[in-house]
Amino acid sequence: MNIGDIQKWNLKLNKWAFNLSVFFLLSGVGFLARADDSRSRETDSDKEEYNFNWLDPDKKIFVLQNRKYLKKGHPFLSVLGGVGFSNPYRSTVNLEPRLSYFMSEYWGVDFFYTQIFNSSNSTFQALSVAAPNTLPFIREIRAQFGGEIYYVPWYAKINVFNSIIYFDWYFGLGAGSVQSFVNTTQTSGAAANYVQDNLLGIFLSTGHLYHVSESFIVRMDMTTALYSAHINGLTGDSTWYSNINFGLGIGWRL
């Protein structure tokens, strides 16, 4: 192959390269134009769909993590009241103050004291009639207190009666004391003889913090105490029990 032939092949290659370059350039311009047109239509569509300026004048609903009320560095004081679900022979209501502090938006600590009020339920009353001389040992949980570490993985905003409510969903794990009292009297009508039996408890909890304003919150909590206790009174074999309390109350960010 002489020099002339090489030059001819170079010209042909340059021509093909130029044509391919023009083709890809035009294709790219066309693609960008279509993408821009698509974005324009998408933007117009978004504007049409965003028709609730009266509800969110700042247009912050689209940005979920734009927190209006921050927890980091703030203590929270809460007071809750509710009911218990675990005692087969007692109806229980509880009163519970809590003090929480959040090191960040995701982590915090909580200290609580739960006062529990017990009364005989219909199951115990029926058992007293059916077997008045062979009643079971009754264990009442009258108080529990401890501390927990909170993890707050979820944060959300909801529309409630045309108002935006911000809330956090937390989970807690901790330990403390379960103050129980065992009635050793097993005869119906006889004087009750309660013996105190304090136990170590493991606490699991989950709940919501509804931020009504900068300082005011509504709180909902479900706490389970896991503890090991004797099956029959104060001696013998032991097993694990749970004490579940539900609470609803109010709180203040200090």
PDB file of C-alpha atoms in Angstrom:
ATOM      1  CA  MET A   1       0.000   0.000   0.000  1.00  0.00           C
ATOM      2  CA  ASN A   2       1.497   3.332  -1.122  1.00  0.00           C
ATOM      3  CA  ILE A   3       1.248   6.730   0.492  1.00  0.00           C
ATOM      4  CA  GLY A   4      -1.670   7.762  -1.738  1.00  0.00           C
ATOM      5  CA  ASP A   5      -3.761   4.835  -0.624  1.00  0.00           C
ATOM      6  CA  ILE A   6      -3.002   5.584   3.010  1.00  0.00           C
ATOM      7  CA  GLN A   7      -4.115   9.191   2.550  1.00  0.00           C
ATOM      8  CA  LYS A   8      -7.364   8.036   0.904  1.00  0.00           C
ATOM      9  CA  TRP A   9      -8.098   5.726   3.885  1.00  0.00           C
ATOM     10  CA  ASN A  10      -7.340   8.536   6.299  1.00  0.00           C
ATOM     11  CA  LEU A  11      -9.789  10.813   4.472  1.00  0.00           C
ATOM     12  CA  LYS A  12     -12.471   8.136   4.590  1.00  0.00           C
ATOM     13  CA  LEU A  13     -11.890   7.521   8.314  1.00  0.00           C
ATOM     14  CA  ASN A  14     -11.984  11.230   9.067  1.00  0.00           C
ATOM     15  CA  LYS A  15     -15.239  11.542   7.109  1.00  0.00           C
ATOM     16  CA  TRP A  16     -16.822   8.645   9.021  1.00  0.00           C
ATOM     17  CA  ALA A  17     -15.587  10.022  12.337  1.00  0.00           C
ATOM     18  CA  PHE A  18     -17.018  13.444  11.506  1.00  0.00           C
ATOM     19  CA  ASN A  19     -20.370  11.938  10.516  1.00  0.00           C
ATOM     20  CA  LEU A  20     -20.524   9.861  13.702  1.00  0.00           C
ATOM     21  CA  SER A  21     -19.626  12.895  15.787  1.00  0.00           C
ATOM     22  CA  VAL A  22     -22.375  14.955  14.186  1.00  0.00           C
ATOM     23  CA  PHE A  23     -24.840  12.086  14.679  1.00  0.00           C
ATOM     24  CA  PHE A  24     -24.057  11.688  18.379  1.00  0.00           C
ATOM     25  CA  LEU A  25     -24.045  15.452  18.889  1.00  0.00           C
ATOM     26  CA  LEU A  26     -27.474  15.845  17.327  1.00  0.00           C
ATOM     27  CA  SER A  27     -28.766  12.838  19.263  1.00  0.00           C
ATOM     28  CA  GLY A  28     -27.489  14.336  22.513  1.00  0.00           C
ATOM     29  CA  VAL A  29     -29.078  17.701  21.762  1.00  0.00           C
ATOM     30  CA  GLY A  30     -32.368  16.002  20.986  1.00  0.00           C
ATOM     31  CA  PHE A  31     -32.219  13.947  24.194  1.00  0.00           C
ATOM     32  CA  LEU A  32     -31.488  17.021  26.299  1.00  0.00           C
ATOM     33  CA  ALA A  33     -34.302  18.920  24.635  1.00  0.00           C
ATOM     34  CA  ARG A  34     -36.755  16.115  25.358  1.00  0.00           C
ATOM     35  CA  ALA A  35     -35.516  15.843  28.954  1.00  0.00           C
ATOM     36  CA  ASP A  36     -35.875  19.586  29.442  1.00  0.00           C
ATOM     37  CA  ASP A  37     -39.358  19.486  27.982  1.00  0.00           C
ATOM     38  CA  SER A  38     -40.207  16.576  30.273  1.00  0.00           C
ATOM     39  CA  ARG A  39     -38.921  18.494  33.288  1.00  0.00           C
ATOM     40  CA  SER A  40     -40.968  21.496  32.245  1.00  0.00           C
ATOM     41  CA  ARG A  41     -44.110  19.396  31.996  1.00  0.00           C
ATOM     42  CA  GLU A  42     -43.236  17.752  35.325  1.00  0.00           C
ATOM     43  CA  THR A  43     -42.789  21.144  36.968  1.00  0.00           C
ATOM     44  CA  ASP A  44     -46.077  22.393  35.557  1.00  0.00           C
ATOM     45  CA  SER A  45     -47.766  19.216  36.790  1.00  0.00           C
ATOM     46  CA  ASP A  46     -46.267  19.667  40.242  1.00  0.00           C
ATOM     47  CA  LYS A  47     -47.526  23.227  40.340  1.00  0.00           C
ATOM     48  CA  GLU A  48     -50.987  22.046  39.415  1.00  0.00           C
ATOM     49  CA  GLU A  49     -50.955  19.345  42.093  1.00  0.00           C
ATOM     50  CA  TYR A  50     -49.657  21.700  44.796  1.00  0.00           C
ATOM     51  CA  ASN A  51     -53.010  23.329  45.398  1.00  0.00           C
ATOM     52  CA  PHE A  52     -53.062  23.585  49.211  1.00  0.00           C
ATOM     53  CA  ASN A  53     -51.167  26.791  49.870  1.00  0.00           C
ATOM     54  CA  TRP A  54     -53.744  27.616  52.519  1.00  0.00           C
ATOM     55  CA  LEU A  55     -52.544  24.586  54.488  1.00  0.00           C
ATOM     56  CA  ASP A  56     -48.789  24.966  54.065  1.00  0.00           C
ATOM     57  CA  PRO A  57     -47.883  28.515  52.974  1.00  0.00           C
ATOM     58  CA  ASP A  58     -44.157  27.852  53.431  1.00  0.00           C
ATOM     59  CA  LYS A  59     -44.319  24.790  51.131  1.00  0.00           C
ATOM     60  CA  LYS A  60     -42.309  22.634  53.522  1.00  0.00           C
ATOM     61  CA  ILE A  61     -44.446  19.488  53.398  1.00  0.00           C
ATOM     62  CA  PHE A  62     -42.445  18.178  50.443  1.00  0.00           C
ATOM     63  CA  VAL A  63     -39.288  18.291  52.594  1.00  0.00           C
ATOM     64  CA  LEU A  64     -40.052  15.615  55.174  1.00  0.00           C
ATOM     65  CA  GLN A  65     -36.903  16.057  57.245  1.00  0.00           C
ATOM     66  CA  ASN A  66     -37.343  19.802  57.600  1.00  0.00           C
ATOM     67  CA  ARG A  67     -37.942  19.654  61.353  1.00  0.00           C
ATOM     68  CA  LYS A  68     -39.891  22.530  62.812  1.00  0.00           C
ATOM     69  CA  TYR A  69     -39.559  21.455  66.466  1.00  0.00           C
ATOM     70  CA  LEU A  70     -36.128  20.219  67.562  1.00  0.00           C
ATOM     71  CA  LYS A  71     -35.409  17.911  70.502  1.00  0.00           C
ATOM     72  CA  LYS A  72     -31.605  18.070  70.656  1.00  0.00           C
ATOM     73  CA  GLY A  73     -30.347  19.661  73.867  1.00  0.00           C
ATOM     74  CA  HIS A  74     -33.812  19.968  75.423  1.00  0.00           C
ATOM     75  CA  PRO A  75     -35.294  18.204  78.488  1.00  0.00           C
ATOM     76  CA  PHE A  76     -38.935  17.146  78.333  1.00  0.00           C
ATOM     77  CA  LEU A  77     -41.188  16.814  81.384  1.00  0.00           C
ATOM     78  CA  SER A  78     -44.281  14.633  80.876  1.00  0.00           C
ATOM     79  CA  VAL A  79     -47.189  13.408  82.993  1.00  0.00           C
ATOM     80  CA  LEU A  80     -49.178  10.417  81.744  1.00  0.00           C
ATOM     81  CA  GLY A  81     -52.138   8.410  82.958  1.00  0.00           C
ATOM     82  CA  GLY A  82     -53.490   5.128  81.688  1.00  0.00           C
ATOM     83  CA  VAL A  83     -54.348   1.494  82.316  1.00  0.00           C
ATOM     84  CA  GLY A  84     -52.567  -1.840  82.658  1.00  0.00           C
ATOM     85  CA  PHE A  85     -53.307  -5.100  80.845  1.00  0.00           C
ATOM     86  CA  SER A  86     -51.257  -7.898  82.403  1.00  0.00           C
ATOM     87  CA  ASN A  87     -52.640  -8.841  85.844  1.00  0.00           C
ATOM     88  CA  PRO A  88     -55.248 -11.623  85.488  1.00  0.00           C
ATOM     89  CA  TYR A  89     -56.885 -10.843  88.864  1.00  0.00           C
ATOM     90  CA  ARG A  90     -56.556  -7.075  89.135  1.00  0.00           C
ATOM     91  CA  SER A  91     -57.784  -4.014  87.236  1.00  0.00           C
ATOM     92  CA  THR A  92     -55.066  -1.363  87.254  1.00  0.00           C
ATOM     93  CA  VAL A  93     -54.706   2.318  86.462  1.00  0.00           C
ATOM     94  CA  ASN A  94     -51.432   4.203  86.538  1.00  0.00           C
ATOM     95  CA  LEU A  95     -50.043   7.696  86.981  1.00  0.00           C
ATOM     96  CA  GLU A  96     -46.596   8.278  85.531  1.00  0.00           C
ATOM     97  CA  PRO A  97     -44.284  11.312  85.495  1.00  0.00           C
ATOM     98  CA  ARG A  98     -41.347  11.143  83.047  1.00  0.00           C
ATOM     99  CA  LEU A  99     -38.251  13.258  82.481  1.00  0.00           C
ATOM    100  CA  SER A 100     -36.521  12.914  79.107  1.00  0.00           C
ATOM    101  CA  TYR A 101     -33.431  14.465  77.594  1.00  0.00           C
ATOM    102  CA  PHE A 102     -32.314  14.187  73.965  1.00  0.00           C
ATOM    103  CA  MET A 103     -28.648  14.335  73.026  1.00  0.00           C
ATOM    104  CA  SER A 104     -29.611  14.436  69.338  1.00  0.00           C
ATOM    105  CA  GLU A 105     -32.696  14.138  67.187  1.00  0.00           C
ATOM    106  CA  TYR A 106     -32.267  10.349  67.228  1.00  0.00           C
ATOM    107  CA  TRP A 107     -31.004   9.485  70.731  1.00  0.00           C
ATOM    108  CA  GLY A 108     -32.167  10.352  74.226  1.00  0.00           C
ATOM    109  CA  VAL A 109     -32.550   9.131  77.800  1.00  0.00           C
ATOM    110  CA  ASP A 110     -35.677   8.881  79.925  1.00  0.00           C
ATOM    111  CA  PHE A 111     -36.334   8.478  83.666  1.00  0.00           C
ATOM    112  CA  PHE A 112     -39.764   7.528  84.958  1.00  0.00           C
ATOM    113  CA  TYR A 113     -41.767   6.574  88.029  1.00  0.00           C
ATOM    114  CA  THR A 114     -45.064   4.712  87.668  1.00  0.00           C
ATOM    115  CA  GLN A 115     -47.590   4.605  90.504  1.00  0.00           C
ATOM    116  CA  ILE A 116     -50.086   1.775  89.930  1.00  0.00           C
ATOM    117  CA  PHE A 117     -53.482   1.465  91.648  1.00  0.00           C
ATOM    118  CA  ASN A 118     -55.008  -2.033  91.915  1.00  0.00           C
ATOM    119  CA  SER A 119     -58.560  -3.278  92.421  1.00  0.00           C
ATOM    120  CA  SER A 120     -60.168  -6.730  92.181  1.00  0.00           C
ATOM    121  CA  ASN A 121     -61.558  -7.498  88.739  1.00  0.00           C
ATOM    122  CA  SER A 122     -64.485  -9.690  87.702  1.00  0.00           C
ATOM    123  CA  THR A 123     -62.237 -12.756  87.240  1.00  0.00           C
ATOM    124  CA  PHE A 124     -61.083 -12.655  90.863  1.00  0.00           C
ATOM    125  CA  GLN A 125     -64.603 -12.038  92.129  1.00  0.00           C
ATOM    126  CA  ALA A 126     -65.934 -15.038  90.198  1.00  0.00           C
ATOM    127  CA  LEU A 127     -63.070 -17.194  91.489  1.00  0.00           C
ATOM    128  CA  SER A 128     -63.803 -16.104  95.068  1.00  0.00           C
ATOM    129  CA  VAL A 129     -67.332 -17.456  94.682  1.00  0.00           C
ATOM    130  CA  ALA A 130     -66.365 -20.684  92.870  1.00  0.00           C
ATOM    131  CA  ALA A 131     -63.383 -21.667  95.084  1.00  0.00           C
ATOM    132  CA  PRO A 132     -63.350 -19.508  98.241  1.00  0.00           C
ATOM    133  CA  ASN A 133     -60.849 -21.707 100.083  1.00  0.00           C
ATOM    134  CA  THR A 134     -58.256 -22.234  97.350  1.00  0.00           C
ATOM    135  CA  LEU A 135     -57.534 -18.777  95.980  1.00  0.00           C
ATOM    136  CA  PRO A 136     -54.246 -18.260  94.106  1.00  0.00           C
ATOM    137  CA  PHE A 137     -51.418 -16.106  95.390  1.00  0.00           C
ATOM    138  CA  ILE A 138     -52.146 -12.598  94.149  1.00  0.00           C
ATOM    139  CA  ARG A 139     -49.192 -10.473  93.082  1.00  0.00           C
ATOM    140  CA  GLU A 140     -49.873  -6.760  92.737  1.00  0.00           C
ATOM    141  CA  ILE A 141     -47.448  -4.420  90.960  1.00  0.00           C
ATOM    142  CA  ARG A 142     -47.850  -1.147  92.813  1.00  0.00           C
ATOM    143  CA  ALA A 143     -44.941   0.863  91.440  1.00  0.00           C
ATOM    144  CA  GLN A 144     -42.048   0.703  89.032  1.00  0.00           C
ATOM    145  CA  PHE A 145     -39.241   3.087  88.206  1.00  0.00           C
ATOM    146  CA  GLY A 146     -36.119   3.118  86.081  1.00  0.00           C
ATOM    147  CA  GLY A 147     -34.283   4.610  83.138  1.00  0.00           C
ATOM    148  CA  GLU A 148     -34.273   3.954  79.419  1.00  0.00           C
ATOM    149  CA  ILE A 149     -32.249   4.826  76.344  1.00  0.00           C
ATOM    150  CA  TYR A 150     -34.409   6.146  73.518  1.00  0.00           C
ATOM    151  CA  TYR A 151     -33.898   5.674  69.804  1.00  0.00           C
ATOM    152  CA  VAL A 152     -36.092   7.849  67.553  1.00  0.00           C
ATOM    153  CA  PRO A 153     -35.849   6.478  63.989  1.00  0.00           C
ATOM    154  CA  TRP A 154     -39.076   7.954  62.597  1.00  0.00           C
ATOM    155  CA  TYR A 155     -40.216  11.526  62.237  1.00  0.00           C
ATOM    156  CA  ALA A 156     -43.353  12.512  60.350  1.00  0.00           C
ATOM    157  CA  LYS A 157     -45.924  15.188  59.639  1.00  0.00           C
ATOM    158  CA  ILE A 158     -49.656  14.510  59.437  1.00  0.00           C
ATOM    159  CA  ASN A 159     -52.701  16.571  58.561  1.00  0.00           C
ATOM    160  CA  VAL A 160     -55.162  16.642  61.474  1.00  0.00           C
ATOM    161  CA  PHE A 161     -58.278  18.766  60.952  1.00  0.00           C
ATOM    162  CA  ASN A 162     -56.482  20.944  58.415  1.00  0.00           C
ATOM    163  CA  SER A 163     -53.503  21.476  60.716  1.00  0.00           C
ATOM    164  CA  ILE A 164     -50.002  20.050  60.362  1.00  0.00           C
ATOM    165  CA  ILE A 165     -48.951  17.986  63.387  1.00  0.00           C
ATOM    166  CA  TYR A 166     -45.280  17.002  63.780  1.00  0.00           C
ATOM    167  CA  PHE A 167     -44.483  13.855  65.734  1.00  0.00           C
ATOM    168  CA  ASP A 168     -41.617  11.515  66.645  1.00  0.00           C
ATOM    169  CA  TRP A 169     -41.903   7.741  67.084  1.00  0.00           C
ATOM    170  CA  TYR A 170     -39.445   6.412  69.666  1.00  0.00           C
ATOM    171  CA  PHE A 171     -38.334   3.027  71.029  1.00  0.00           C
ATOM    172  CA  GLY A 172     -36.799   2.514  74.462  1.00  0.00           C
ATOM    173  CA  LEU A 173     -34.749  -0.079  76.324  1.00  0.00           C
ATOM    174  CA  GLY A 174     -33.786   0.122  79.993  1.00  0.00           C
ATOM    175  CA  ALA A 175     -33.811  -1.346  83.482  1.00  0.00           C
ATOM    176  CA  GLY A 176     -35.089  -0.546  86.941  1.00  0.00           C
ATOM    177  CA  SER A 177     -37.149  -1.784  89.882  1.00  0.00           C
ATOM    178  CA  VAL A 178     -40.575  -3.426  89.959  1.00  0.00           C
ATOM    179  CA  GLN A 179     -42.232  -3.080  93.367  1.00  0.00           C
ATOM    180  CA  SER A 180     -44.615  -6.002  93.852  1.00  0.00           C
ATOM    181  CA  PHE A 181     -46.701  -7.133  96.805  1.00  0.00           C
ATOM    182  CA  VAL A 182     -47.860 -10.744  97.259  1.00  0.00           C
ATOM    183  CA  ASN A 183     -51.039 -11.592  99.133  1.00  0.00           C
ATOM    184  CA  THR A 184     -50.267 -14.835 100.969  1.00  0.00           C
ATOM    185  CA  THR A 185     -53.864 -15.276 102.167  1.00  0.00           C
ATOM    186  CA  GLN A 186     -55.648 -17.931 100.091  1.00  0.00           C
ATOM    187  CA  THR A 187     -59.048 -17.943 101.788  1.00  0.00           C
ATOM    188  CA  SER A 188     -61.870 -15.698 100.662  1.00  0.00           C
ATOM    189  CA  GLY A 189     -63.040 -13.293 103.368  1.00  0.00           C
ATOM    190  CA  ALA A 190     -59.852 -13.592 105.437  1.00  0.00           C
ATOM    191  CA  ALA A 191     -57.733 -10.533 106.107  1.00  0.00           C
ATOM    192  CA  ALA A 192     -55.244  -9.895 103.313  1.00  0.00           C
ATOM    193  CA  ASN A 193     -51.580 -10.300 104.199  1.00  0.00           C
ATOM    194  CA  TYR A 194     -49.406  -8.520 101.615  1.00  0.00           C
ATOM    195  CA  VAL A 195     -45.645  -9.087 101.646  1.00  0.00           C
ATOM    196  CA  GLN A 196     -43.406  -6.789  99.634  1.00  0.00           C
ATOM    197  CA  ASP A 197     -41.236  -8.437  96.982  1.00  0.00           C
ATOM    198  CA  ASN A 198     -39.080  -6.002  94.969  1.00  0.00           C
ATOM    199  CA  LEU A 199     -37.806  -7.305  91.648  1.00  0.00           C
ATOM    200  CA  LEU A 200     -35.375  -6.301  88.924  1.00  0.00           C
ATOM    201  CA  GLY A 201     -37.173  -5.300  85.734  1.00  0.00           C
ATOM    202  CA  ILE A 202     -36.195  -4.908  82.085  1.00  0.00           C
ATOM    203  CA  PHE A 203     -38.221  -2.204  80.366  1.00  0.00           C
ATOM    204  CA  LEU A 204     -39.216  -2.037  76.711  1.00  0.00           C
ATOM    205  CA  SER A 205     -41.218   0.903  75.421  1.00  0.00           C
ATOM    206  CA  THR A 206     -42.506   2.607  72.323  1.00  0.00           C
ATOM    207  CA  GLY A 207     -44.494   5.780  71.876  1.00  0.00           C
ATOM    208  CA  HIS A 208     -45.179   9.043  70.097  1.00  0.00           C
ATOM    209  CA  LEU A 209     -44.324  12.662  70.869  1.00  0.00           C
ATOM    210  CA  TYR A 210     -46.824  15.004  69.198  1.00  0.00           C
ATOM    211  CA  HIS A 211     -45.408  18.526  68.991  1.00  0.00           C
ATOM    212  CA  VAL A 212     -48.398  20.836  69.369  1.00  0.00           C
ATOM    213  CA  SER A 213     -46.305  23.970  69.805  1.00  0.00           C
ATOM    214  CA  GLU A 214     -42.759  25.054  70.612  1.00  0.00           C
ATOM    215  CA  SER A 215     -43.197  24.103  74.270  1.00  0.00           C
ATOM    216  CA  PHE A 216     -46.275  21.879  74.476  1.00  0.00           C
ATOM    217  CA  ILE A 217     -46.460  18.180  73.494  1.00  0.00           C
ATOM    218  CA  VAL A 218     -48.989  15.357  73.699  1.00  0.00           C
ATOM    219  CA  ARG A 219     -47.411  12.020  74.529  1.00  0.00           C
ATOM    220  CA  MET A 220     -48.551   8.425  74.045  1.00  0.00           C
ATOM    221  CA  ASP A 221     -46.544   5.554  75.529  1.00  0.00           C
ATOM    222  CA  MET A 222     -46.652   1.770  75.854  1.00  0.00           C
ATOM    223  CA  THR A 223     -44.158   0.317  78.355  1.00  0.00           C
ATOM    224  CA  THR A 224     -43.601  -3.356  79.141  1.00  0.00           C
ATOM    225  CA  ALA A 225     -41.749  -4.476  82.278  1.00  0.00           C
ATOM    226  CA  LEU A 226     -40.228  -7.960  82.109  1.00  0.00           C
ATOM    227  CA  TYR A 227     -39.380  -9.525  85.472  1.00  0.00           C
ATOM    228  CA  SER A 228     -38.711 -12.926  87.012  1.00  0.00           C
ATOM    229  CA  ALA A 229     -40.824 -13.912  90.064  1.00  0.00           C
ATOM    230  CA  HIS A 230     -41.931 -16.984  92.004  1.00  0.00           C
ATOM    231  CA  ILE A 231     -44.933 -18.783  90.572  1.00  0.00           C
ATOM    232  CA  ASN A 232     -46.549 -19.518  93.946  1.00  0.00           C
ATOM    233  CA  GLY A 233     -46.088 -16.715  96.435  1.00  0.00           C
ATOM    234  CA  LEU A 234     -42.566 -16.096  97.696  1.00  0.00           C
ATOM    235  CA  THR A 235     -40.898 -19.506  97.339  1.00  0.00           C
ATOM    236  CA  GLY A 236     -40.522 -22.273  94.801  1.00  0.00           C
ATOM    237  CA  ASP A 237     -39.983 -22.156  91.062  1.00  0.00           C
ATOM    238  CA  SER A 238     -39.746 -18.861  89.197  1.00  0.00           C
ATOM    239  CA  THR A 239     -40.750 -17.769  85.726  1.00  0.00           C
ATOM    240  CA  TRP A 240     -40.826 -14.604  83.637  1.00  0.00           C
ATOM    241  CA  TYR A 241     -43.800 -12.237  83.748  1.00  0.00           C
ATOM    242  CA  SER A 242     -44.705  -9.035  81.940  1.00  0.00           C
ATOM    243  CA  ASN A 243     -46.460  -5.922  83.137  1.00  0.00           C
ATOM    244  CA  ILE A 244     -47.802  -3.759  80.305  1.00  0.00           C
ATOM    245  CA  ASN A 245     -48.920  -0.176  80.887  1.00  0.00           C
ATOM    246  CA  PHE A 246     -50.468   2.212  78.389  1.00  0.00           C
ATOM    247  CA  GLY A 247     -50.302   5.925  79.062  1.00  0.00           C
ATOM    248  CA  LEU A 248     -51.534   9.132  77.467  1.00  0.00           C
ATOM    249  CA  GLY A 249     -50.632  12.582  78.704  1.00  0.00           C
ATOM    250  CA  ILE A 250     -49.126  15.979  78.151  1.00  0.00           C
ATOM    251  CA  GLY A 251     -45.623  17.375  78.387  1.00  0.00           C
ATOM    252  CA  TRP A 252     -43.479  20.471  78.215  1.00  0.00           C
ATOM    253  CA  ARG A 253     -40.181  21.101  76.492  1.00  0.00           C
ATOM    254  CA  LEU A 254     -38.090  22.947  79.079  1.00  0.00           C
TER     255      LEU A 254
END
